[in-house]
Amino acid sequence: MRSIVGNVVGWLDDRLGLRSAMLPILVHPVPRGLGWFYVFGSATLSMFVLQIITGICLAVVYVPSAADAYTSLEYLNTEQPLGWLLRAVHYWSATGMVVMLVCHATRVVLMGAFKYPRELTWLLGVGLLFVTLGLAFTGQVLRWDQDAYWGVGVGAAMTGRVPVIGPALVHVLLGGPNIGGETLSRFFGLHVFVLPALAILLLVPHLYLVVRQGISSRPRAGRPVDPQTYDAEYSKELAEGEPFFPYDFMKDALFSACCVLVVFALAISFGPKGPSGPPDPTLIAAEPRPDWYFLPLFALLALSPPQMETAIMLVMPVVGIAILVLLPFVAGKGERSPRRRPATVLIVLLFFAVYGVLWWLGNVAPWSPDMNAWSGTPVPEQMVKDLSPQQLQGAAVFQNKTCRNCHALDGAGGKRGPDLTTVSTRLVRDELIRQVIQGGGNMPAYGKQLSPAEVEALVSFLSTLGKPVAGAPEPADVAAGK
Amino acid sequence: MTTTEHSQAPADAAPADPHRRRVLGWLSVVLGALSTVAAGVPILGYLLSPVLRTPTNEWIDLGPVEDFPEKQTRLVDFVDPLHRPWDGDSQRLAAYVRRAGPDVFQVFSVNCTHLGCPVSWFPQSGLFLCPCHGGVYYEDGSHASGPPPRGLYVLENRVANGRLSIRAGRLPTLQQPG
Ligand code: FES
């Protein structure tokens, strides 16, 4: 038996030459003392492999047709044995892949690993970053639900702003004049064939270069990269190095295994994402939200001044790509250690701070009106106690005219406009009237929407907000620190 | 070994005619280019067909005008005249119809002119509100506040034989609002 196996293995190796081809790669020397910072790349790869396997599994049940996709997702969630788990793993390992990729790229930037002679490795990595984001966006569309439908609509609206060819691009993107069956099929084609193929096409030379150029050693302050001398120094380091297998390989394997376990833990705890409501555009109560990766973009588009918006949408991505592409050519030499590159460290920190703040804002979305507050969130009781009939009518106007959708009282209601709990301490009667009638800031003018009597009542109600009433102090005032 | 055979074969052969080789070289370039074009043009044409064949909006009947009370704005839904047979729910579209006077209609696309989210109509305050970034429009579709760069997209409409029809189908965008 043993000899049969041995013969088969021997025959295969004779034909394939794997031992002589792969063994040197496995035991190729790497610099000593790499530590644990070098594990993110292989973790990204592990997540990608998990994505491919779970993706193929999902594709054998999922129906990429606009009419049936939604039903097949619900079937996957509820009927197909373990369908919910595979959907969940696919979602969470997509998250894991993006997170690991960002960690990997950050490590490479901070340690200056993109410098000579690894410029091309970096460029291929930049390509992989954008392919991964493309996979994230197209995958979100395959979850053919309300969010997906309107998400494509937002994508189309942005594309439509491209000068001259905008409308043509929109139709290519949608596969027709409107969002429908061909849209889903196009995104399916991209998500399942084109982008994964592109990822592999970029990944193979990326990995080849990792082996060919070698793994960069730990940066040391005061040892700048000089293309004249680098190669000689690096081969000296390799001569004193250790084989990749087994120790460094095991670090990678251990970390990847932990990532897979975390993904499964998240998938089991939180389950799959969506689908949300059906992709029926006549259900206009939809409040579409992008997946978490794109929340900062959502925030940026809400916050940018309208005159600059198109420029931000169209120019910012180009600038971002240009920075990443030019990085190894502009900063391809010199110090690698983050200790000697304070500007780089600051830029990286700034990037994460901005991303984090925008992400948090995108999550809270204070600029989105609370569409149901006018009828669903009553005026707090203590605010209508002891009011005159006219002031009471004003409170009713405040609710009926949907002011509450944008203005909170005592913290409840929309956050689009200022909280009006203590508005009378900020604006006097005339200012209130002017603001109501003419609008301004982000508020529409209500001059035509309200009768003079309604304005009168509304303002008399608003004038009571923040005024201490006879008797016990209002809770709102206590909260305001009076 | 085979290597020797390989290296000796050309030496044994009659010296190649340089002219023939040149013709062969050119032929492979020309035929290669031709075959690329022959295969590439239809493939690109197929993928870009949504641009090559841009359907225009089509008239679609929304019913008798009596369905739309004067001075009111109503949400209507209809089947996209340009839909594909397998569009499912997404073959449906919605629009707001406002009857401003006995024969004066205004029809708005539900898509916000900012980034296309569906706006909601609030008859109480006479405003359209967008749930995404808080764009607001007045009842006549004009821009009231927030990020949208213009008023709501207006769909062409006509009244004939007491019935209202609109032209719809394409997704309206800033540069192609109709
Ligand atoms: S999409 Fe309506 S305000 Fe942005």
XYZ file of C-alpha atoms and ligand atoms in Angstrom:
664
model
C 0.000 0.000 0.000
C 2.703 2.409 1.059
C 4.700 1.663 -2.006
C 1.663 2.292 -4.243
C 1.129 5.692 -2.685
C 4.833 6.334 -2.928
C 4.793 5.359 -6.581
C 1.839 7.600 -7.402
C 3.396 10.548 -5.570
C 6.698 9.872 -7.225
C 5.085 9.655 -10.666
C 3.159 12.878 -10.117
C 6.247 14.661 -8.921
C 8.213 13.417 -11.876
C 5.620 14.828 -14.274
C 4.751 18.021 -12.393
C 8.126 18.780 -10.860
C 6.359 20.268 -7.865
C 8.971 19.380 -5.299
C 11.681 21.193 -7.148
C 9.327 24.081 -8.013
C 7.578 24.617 -4.672
C 10.103 23.554 -2.065
C 12.453 26.476 -2.665
C 9.499 28.860 -2.299
C 8.462 27.301 0.975
C 11.939 27.410 2.471
C 13.129 30.617 0.814
C 15.026 32.667 3.354
C 13.360 35.636 5.013
C 15.014 38.235 7.241
C 15.098 37.417 10.926
C 12.848 39.034 13.509
C 9.839 39.785 11.298
C 7.473 39.580 14.250
C 3.729 39.501 14.024
C 3.183 42.549 11.835
C 3.568 40.556 8.648
C 0.503 38.332 8.981
C -2.188 40.613 7.523
C -1.479 39.873 3.862
C -1.909 36.138 4.228
C -4.995 36.707 6.394
C -6.509 38.750 3.544
C -5.741 35.857 1.224
C -7.395 33.374 3.595
C -10.517 35.527 3.727
C -10.503 35.703 -0.071
C -10.317 31.908 -0.333
C -13.197 31.623 2.137
C -15.117 34.132 0.000
C -14.569 32.076 -3.140
C -15.685 28.832 -1.507
C -18.758 30.252 0.241
C -19.496 32.325 -2.863
C -19.586 29.238 -5.073
C -21.844 27.527 -2.519
C -24.227 30.480 -2.486
C -24.240 30.635 -6.289
C -25.634 27.112 -6.563
C -28.823 28.183 -4.766
C -29.087 31.937 -5.375
C -31.031 32.914 -8.487
C -29.543 35.954 -10.249
C -32.834 37.116 -11.695
C -34.551 40.296 -10.611
C -37.830 38.434 -10.263
C -36.501 35.613 -8.063
C -33.330 36.797 -6.330
C -35.197 38.083 -3.296
C -37.165 34.865 -2.861
C -34.037 32.768 -3.237
C -32.318 34.828 -0.515
C -35.224 34.276 1.840
C -35.087 30.595 0.950
C -31.378 30.566 1.755
C -32.053 32.238 5.087
C -34.925 30.067 6.221
C -35.263 26.810 4.239
C -31.914 25.782 2.828
C -30.042 23.808 5.521
C -27.153 25.983 6.759
C -27.952 28.531 4.058
C -28.175 31.258 6.707
C -24.724 30.325 7.989
C -23.078 30.417 4.578
C -24.676 33.762 3.814
C -23.482 35.041 7.186
C -19.949 33.716 6.699
C -19.817 35.259 3.221
C -20.873 38.623 4.646
C -18.572 38.576 7.668
C -15.563 37.305 5.804
C -16.107 40.081 3.251
C -15.860 42.432 6.200
C -12.795 40.508 7.401
C -11.194 40.736 3.975
C -11.601 44.510 3.820
C -10.348 44.937 7.399
C -7.308 42.708 6.861
C -6.522 44.365 3.542
C -6.586 47.782 5.193
C -4.365 46.527 8.051
C -1.964 45.048 5.505
C -1.812 48.248 3.444
C -1.384 50.374 6.576
C 1.470 48.161 7.743
C 3.135 48.465 4.336
C 2.793 52.259 4.366
C 3.987 52.713 7.950
C 6.977 50.412 7.486
C 7.846 51.852 4.086
C 7.670 48.387 2.555
C 6.470 49.857 -0.760
C 9.885 51.434 -1.371
C 12.582 50.167 -3.739
C 12.480 47.416 -5.066
C 8.860 46.626 -4.193
C 7.073 49.375 -6.169
C 5.353 46.957 -8.500
C 4.204 44.757 -5.620
C 2.580 47.858 -4.137
C 0.894 48.843 -7.422
C -0.608 45.368 -7.790
C -1.759 45.669 -4.170
C -3.465 48.995 -4.930
C -5.257 47.252 -7.785
C -6.328 44.510 -5.391
C -7.656 47.113 -2.943
C -9.952 48.599 -5.568
C -11.044 45.206 -6.875
C -11.951 44.270 -3.296
C -14.006 47.429 -2.843
C -15.661 46.661 -6.173
C -16.515 43.196 -4.914
C -17.969 44.726 -1.748
C -20.197 47.103 -3.689
C -21.356 44.605 -6.299
C -22.009 42.018 -3.587
C -24.239 44.440 -1.765
C -26.285 44.829 -4.963
C -26.768 41.052 -5.308
C -28.630 41.232 -1.991
C -31.449 42.399 -4.276
C -33.511 44.183 -1.629
C -34.683 47.730 -0.985
C -31.218 48.925 0.050
C -29.677 47.315 -3.019
C -32.245 48.856 -5.365
C -31.784 52.382 -4.076
C -28.041 51.836 -3.618
C -27.762 51.204 -7.350
C -29.905 54.303 -7.846
C -27.401 56.358 -5.839
C -24.534 54.842 -7.847
C -26.355 55.757 -11.055
C -27.044 59.297 -9.828
C -23.349 59.781 -9.108
C -22.320 58.271 -12.444
C -24.840 60.519 -14.161
C -22.843 63.543 -13.032
C -19.805 62.637 -15.117
C -19.546 65.377 -17.745
C -20.783 64.580 -21.262
C -20.757 60.771 -21.122
C -22.634 60.571 -17.797
C -26.004 59.445 -19.209
C -24.346 56.839 -21.458
C -22.356 55.483 -18.509
C -25.549 55.221 -16.464
C -27.159 53.053 -19.112
C -24.102 50.828 -19.389
C -24.042 50.473 -15.607
C -27.736 49.635 -15.407
C -27.766 47.501 -18.535
C -30.777 49.426 -19.745
C -32.781 52.600 -19.245
C -33.745 51.827 -15.644
C -32.887 49.594 -12.706
C -34.142 46.086 -13.424
C -33.295 42.550 -14.431
C -30.315 43.428 -16.580
C -28.890 45.568 -13.790
C -28.801 42.606 -11.444
C -27.318 40.374 -14.146
C -24.570 42.896 -14.846
C -23.646 43.113 -11.197
C -23.811 39.335 -10.918
C -21.439 39.011 -13.875
C -19.061 41.492 -12.278
C -19.236 40.025 -8.785
C -18.968 36.388 -9.767
C -16.805 36.344 -12.905
C -15.043 39.570 -13.756
C -13.862 40.901 -10.403
C -12.741 37.566 -8.896
C -10.847 36.804 -12.123
C -9.263 40.235 -11.962
C -8.371 39.676 -8.311
C -6.617 36.417 -9.151
C -4.908 38.016 -12.145
C -3.459 40.676 -9.835
C -2.861 38.343 -6.937
C -0.622 35.875 -8.798
C 2.032 38.433 -9.799
C 1.646 40.117 -6.374
C 2.582 36.864 -4.648
C 5.244 36.081 -7.241
C 6.856 39.433 -6.483
C 6.609 38.843 -2.742
C 8.781 35.776 -3.280
C 11.017 37.286 -5.951
C 11.766 40.573 -4.168
C 11.637 38.973 -0.743
C 9.819 40.115 2.352
C 11.046 43.490 3.567
C 12.921 43.332 6.827
C 11.832 45.224 9.932
C 12.593 48.893 9.335
C 15.351 50.378 11.451
C 15.759 54.090 11.978
C 18.889 55.426 10.365
C 19.035 52.734 7.682
C 17.538 54.470 4.625
C 16.817 52.669 1.372
C 19.374 53.509 -1.282
C 18.828 51.656 -4.582
C 22.620 51.618 -5.118
C 23.353 49.605 -2.021
C 19.998 48.091 -1.050
C 20.281 44.830 -2.959
C 23.667 43.971 -1.469
C 22.479 44.804 2.053
C 19.328 42.802 1.613
C 21.120 39.703 0.344
C 23.371 39.926 3.390
C 20.294 40.004 5.584
C 18.897 36.990 3.773
C 22.164 35.110 4.197
C 21.737 35.521 7.940
C 17.999 34.901 7.653
C 15.855 31.878 8.355
C 13.671 29.755 6.054
C 10.056 30.947 5.669
C 8.887 27.450 6.574
C 8.165 26.509 9.313
C 8.226 29.425 11.807
C 7.063 32.411 9.783
C 4.681 30.208 7.846
C 3.152 29.087 11.131
C 2.624 32.637 12.323
C 0.659 33.290 9.138
C -1.283 30.050 9.497
C -2.091 30.669 13.152
C -3.332 34.196 12.552
C -5.401 33.146 9.529
C -6.972 30.353 11.551
C -7.919 32.873 14.246
C -9.469 35.133 11.603
C -11.571 32.289 10.220
C -12.700 31.400 13.735
C -13.649 35.018 14.450
C -15.581 35.164 11.181
C -17.521 32.046 12.116
C -18.163 33.363 15.614
C -19.516 36.626 14.189
C -21.569 34.759 11.597
C -23.161 32.524 14.216
C -23.781 35.389 16.645
C -25.122 37.973 14.228
C -26.355 35.890 11.302
C -26.568 36.994 7.684
C -27.272 40.571 6.640
C -30.666 41.139 5.094
C -32.365 40.978 2.786
C -34.293 44.086 3.915
C -37.604 44.981 2.253
C -38.352 43.712 -1.294
C -36.846 45.618 -4.248
C -40.120 47.290 -5.122
C -39.558 50.930 -6.052
C -43.167 51.822 -5.327
C -42.552 51.225 -1.619
C -41.129 54.670 -1.198
C -40.895 54.568 2.576
C -37.431 53.074 2.009
C -34.526 54.681 3.829
C -31.577 53.164 2.025
C -28.269 52.779 3.854
C -25.009 51.482 2.378
C -23.011 48.647 3.945
C -20.544 49.779 6.574
C -17.562 50.216 4.261
C -19.320 52.984 2.369
C -20.852 54.839 5.329
C -18.087 57.513 5.293
C -18.880 58.177 1.630
C -22.557 58.492 2.532
C -21.593 61.013 5.237
C -19.317 62.932 2.907
C -22.069 63.312 0.318
C -24.469 64.567 2.962
C -22.032 67.070 4.404
C -20.243 68.485 1.378
C -21.405 71.886 0.158
C -23.628 71.436 -2.916
C -21.395 73.532 -5.204
C -18.418 71.270 -4.541
C -20.286 68.019 -4.438
C -19.858 66.895 -8.034
C -16.164 67.730 -7.830
C -15.816 65.713 -4.627
C -17.659 62.754 -6.162
C -15.686 62.690 -9.379
C -12.308 64.184 -8.518
C -11.678 62.731 -5.071
C -11.475 59.090 -6.247
C -9.068 60.082 -9.030
C -6.878 61.992 -6.556
C -6.987 59.062 -4.132
C -5.902 56.601 -6.805
C -3.197 58.982 -8.041
C -1.747 59.354 -4.530
C -1.605 55.600 -4.029
C -0.127 54.958 -7.475
C 2.507 57.681 -7.221
C 3.502 56.903 -3.641
C 6.349 54.446 -4.387
C 7.753 56.704 -7.105
C 7.676 59.878 -5.040
C 8.805 58.262 -1.794
C 10.592 55.205 -3.147
C 13.874 55.927 -1.365
C 15.045 57.000 2.050
C 14.046 56.138 5.574
C 11.625 53.290 6.156
C 11.204 53.547 9.874
C 7.994 55.286 11.011
C 10.114 57.027 13.664
C 11.857 59.007 10.945
C 8.710 59.604 8.856
C 6.437 61.697 11.076
C 4.557 63.159 8.101
C 3.536 59.722 6.855
C 2.477 58.634 10.317
C 0.428 61.803 10.722
C -1.268 61.368 7.350
C -2.164 57.773 8.177
C -3.548 58.794 11.578
C -5.467 61.648 9.992
C -6.931 59.303 7.385
C -8.204 56.918 10.046
C -9.507 59.771 12.209
C -11.433 61.254 9.278
C -12.696 57.844 8.208
C -13.755 57.074 11.785
C -15.578 60.359 12.315
C -17.331 60.142 8.949
C -18.197 56.520 9.671
C -19.735 57.441 12.990
C -21.641 60.321 11.414
C -22.820 58.022 8.633
C -24.076 55.619 11.257
C -26.007 58.273 13.167
C -26.942 60.194 10.002
C -28.094 63.345 11.816
C -28.878 64.904 8.426
C -31.570 62.334 7.648
C -35.006 63.485 8.754
C -36.942 61.175 11.050
C -39.752 60.559 8.563
C -42.266 59.345 11.162
C -41.614 61.723 14.047
C -44.477 64.088 13.126
C -47.033 61.420 13.948
C -45.074 58.885 15.966
C -43.248 61.027 18.514
C -45.593 63.118 20.657
C -44.656 66.459 22.186
C -43.295 65.740 25.694
C -46.011 66.131 28.287
C -44.265 68.708 30.448
C -43.999 70.994 27.411
C -47.744 71.230 26.926
C -48.666 71.533 30.585
C -50.249 74.855 31.529
C -50.264 76.186 27.968
C -52.838 78.632 26.665
C -55.202 77.384 23.924
C -53.239 79.287 21.294
C -49.951 77.807 22.465
C -51.527 74.348 22.462
C -52.657 74.902 18.914
C -49.086 75.891 18.129
C -47.861 72.565 19.469
C -50.345 70.840 17.171
C -49.123 72.907 14.205
C -45.568 71.923 15.117
C -46.463 68.236 14.824
C -48.889 68.434 11.890
C -46.630 70.505 9.704
C -43.925 67.836 10.099
C -41.515 70.242 11.816
C -40.758 67.376 14.184
C -39.234 65.308 11.374
C -36.251 67.630 11.456
C -36.455 69.199 14.933
C -36.173 67.236 18.151
C -37.893 68.187 21.395
C -36.111 66.949 24.473
C -33.856 64.810 22.268
C -36.674 62.945 20.467
C -37.399 63.599 16.802
C -35.332 64.450 13.736
C -31.782 65.735 14.124
C -31.623 67.505 10.770
C -32.284 70.905 12.331
C -31.485 72.164 15.832
C -33.205 70.706 18.877
C -35.852 73.244 19.859
C -36.221 72.303 23.533
C -34.891 75.697 24.648
C -35.272 77.684 21.447
C -36.793 80.735 23.138
C -33.491 81.358 24.895
C -31.772 81.669 21.534
C -34.323 83.426 19.331
C -36.778 86.189 20.182
C -40.295 86.319 18.755
C -39.421 88.298 15.623
C -36.503 86.062 14.825
C -38.720 83.008 15.247
C -41.308 84.438 12.875
C -38.689 85.286 10.305
C -37.099 81.843 10.495
C -40.461 80.097 10.125
C -41.618 82.212 7.196
C -38.388 82.613 5.266
C -36.534 79.502 6.291
C -32.779 79.618 5.852
C -29.854 77.454 6.683
C -31.191 74.045 5.833
C -34.803 74.904 6.540
C -37.446 75.439 3.864
C -39.525 78.634 3.978
C -42.890 77.916 5.535
C -44.462 81.224 4.434
C -46.713 79.515 1.909
C -47.325 76.385 3.932
C -48.809 78.091 7.008
C -51.672 80.541 7.471
C -50.909 83.682 9.494
C -52.913 82.241 12.378
C -50.867 79.062 12.298
C -47.607 81.035 12.288
C -48.897 83.064 15.223
C -49.819 79.929 17.172
C -46.601 78.141 16.313
C -44.430 81.037 17.409
C -46.346 81.457 20.645
C -45.720 77.775 21.363
C -42.027 78.012 20.461
C -41.709 81.065 22.726
C -42.606 78.879 25.704
C -39.780 76.423 25.011
C -37.003 77.076 27.460
C -39.016 79.499 29.647
C -39.289 78.326 33.236
C -42.940 77.736 34.157
C -44.347 78.787 37.455
C -43.831 75.950 39.915
C -41.368 73.114 39.373
C -38.475 73.733 36.951
C -38.845 71.985 33.617
C -36.723 68.863 33.204
C -35.445 70.265 29.937
C -34.064 73.299 31.732
C -32.456 71.160 34.346
C -30.830 69.187 31.559
C -29.674 72.408 29.936
C -27.867 73.228 33.161
C -29.909 76.124 34.445
C 18.125 13.490 -25.331
C 15.682 15.501 -27.341
C 17.611 18.747 -26.967
C 20.141 17.762 -29.577
C 17.433 16.961 -32.099
C 15.841 20.369 -31.499
C 19.036 22.281 -31.902
C 20.095 20.420 -34.981
C 16.827 20.436 -36.876
C 17.018 24.036 -38.191
C 20.638 23.597 -39.204
C 19.727 20.592 -41.341
C 16.805 22.327 -42.998
C 17.221 24.370 -46.162
C 17.942 28.026 -45.394
C 14.611 29.854 -45.047
C 13.524 32.284 -47.730
C 13.691 35.698 -45.986
C 10.933 37.072 -48.191
C 8.602 34.225 -47.283
C 9.319 34.811 -43.611
C 8.530 38.488 -43.893
C 5.208 37.774 -45.622
C 4.405 35.217 -42.958
C 5.190 37.747 -40.227
C 3.001 40.431 -41.761
C 0.224 37.971 -42.427
C 0.154 36.901 -38.783
C 0.002 40.542 -37.660
C -2.751 41.465 -40.113
C -4.832 38.353 -39.539
C -4.340 38.688 -35.778
C -5.613 42.253 -35.842
C -8.498 41.275 -38.088
C -9.579 38.414 -35.852
C -9.352 40.658 -32.765
C -11.586 43.227 -34.413
C -13.967 40.567 -35.698
C -14.369 39.118 -32.220
C -14.065 42.388 -30.304
C -16.566 44.565 -32.125
C -19.620 42.375 -31.533
C -18.578 41.732 -27.921
C -18.211 45.443 -27.193
C -21.391 46.174 -29.099
C -23.213 43.622 -27.003
C -21.937 45.051 -23.726
C -22.537 48.644 -24.779
C -25.935 47.953 -26.337
C -27.744 49.934 -23.614
C -26.077 53.021 -25.114
C -26.355 52.086 -28.766
C -30.049 51.478 -28.366
C -31.320 54.116 -25.952
C -35.053 53.765 -25.696
C -36.975 56.981 -25.190
C -39.638 57.369 -22.540
C -43.010 56.022 -23.555
C -46.546 57.227 -22.946
C -48.374 55.385 -20.290
C -51.973 55.760 -19.205
C -52.636 56.634 -15.550
C -56.418 56.546 -15.663
C -59.282 59.077 -15.739
C -58.513 62.589 -14.534
C -61.326 62.288 -11.971
C -59.026 59.987 -10.012
C -56.921 63.004 -9.182
C -58.731 65.511 -6.982
C -57.840 69.108 -7.585
C -55.150 70.732 -5.416
C -53.910 67.355 -4.308
C -50.754 65.350 -4.860
C -51.006 61.587 -5.177
C -48.514 58.783 -5.447
C -49.213 56.553 -8.450
C -47.508 53.367 -9.471
C -47.340 51.787 -12.881
C -45.352 49.245 -14.812
C -42.235 50.633 -16.471
C -43.075 50.647 -20.195
C -39.442 49.780 -20.931
C -39.204 46.849 -18.518
C -37.787 43.410 -19.285
C -40.024 40.357 -18.859
C -37.968 39.103 -15.895
C -37.774 42.368 -13.955
C -40.021 41.145 -11.135
C -40.943 43.826 -8.581
C -38.396 46.169 -10.072
C -40.526 46.542 -13.198
C -42.752 48.826 -11.178
C -42.206 52.571 -10.948
C -43.794 55.341 -8.931
C -44.447 59.021 -9.541
C -46.271 61.886 -7.857
C -49.194 63.432 -9.712
C -50.271 66.909 -8.633
C -53.424 68.364 -10.037
C -52.840 72.083 -9.708
C -55.926 73.197 -11.639
C -58.799 71.645 -13.593
C -56.514 70.780 -16.502
C -53.133 71.541 -15.051
C -51.119 68.539 -13.984
C -47.610 68.238 -12.711
C -45.969 64.829 -12.543
C -42.779 64.325 -10.554
C -40.398 61.422 -10.501
C -39.955 60.056 -6.970
C -36.176 60.157 -7.409
C -34.475 62.893 -5.436
C -32.371 65.083 -7.721
C -29.482 64.853 -5.263
C -28.621 61.156 -5.369
C -31.824 59.459 -6.381
C -33.379 58.348 -3.077
C -37.197 58.141 -3.038
C -38.793 61.346 -1.707
C -41.935 61.215 0.449
C -44.857 63.608 0.124
C -46.280 65.201 3.264
C -49.665 66.737 2.444
C -49.874 68.225 5.960
C -46.992 70.570 5.332
C -47.061 70.537 1.542
C -43.473 69.383 1.282
C -41.522 66.535 -0.253
C -38.867 65.172 2.100
C -35.917 63.022 1.148
C -34.894 60.406 3.737
C -31.256 60.228 2.663
C -29.697 63.646 3.195
C -32.740 65.723 4.073
C -33.464 67.419 0.750
C -36.806 69.272 0.779
C -39.020 70.362 -2.140
C -42.154 72.501 -2.248
C -45.419 71.130 -3.581
C -44.721 72.498 -7.069
C -41.513 70.461 -7.139
C -39.173 73.413 -6.687
C -36.166 73.081 -4.433
C -36.807 74.220 -0.852
C -33.698 73.299 1.074
C -30.927 70.769 1.500
C -28.356 69.327 -0.904
C -30.424 68.729 -4.098
C -29.060 70.916 -6.918
C -32.470 71.497 -8.551
C -36.179 70.856 -8.205
C -37.797 67.463 -8.693
C -37.605 65.838 -12.124
C -40.762 66.585 -14.074
C -42.329 63.940 -16.305
C -44.167 65.042 -19.425
C -47.949 64.610 -19.188
C -51.023 65.075 -21.359
C -54.765 64.801 -20.940
C -56.739 63.235 -23.763
C -60.353 62.027 -23.679
C -60.460 62.705 -19.968
C -57.511 60.444 -19.222
C -54.101 61.372 -17.923
C -50.956 59.907 -19.478
C -47.331 60.502 -18.675
C -44.069 59.739 -20.418
C -41.847 57.583 -18.279
C -39.449 54.677 -18.310
C -35.898 55.966 -18.038
C -34.214 56.620 -14.736
C -33.949 60.410 -14.606
C -30.492 61.816 -13.846
C -29.120 65.354 -13.703
C -27.965 65.417 -17.314
C -30.898 63.422 -18.658
C -33.834 64.543 -16.539
C -36.594 63.465 -18.921
S -30.662 61.795 -2.148
Fe -32.181 63.190 -1.528
S -31.081 64.558 -0.341
Fe -29.527 63.209 -0.994
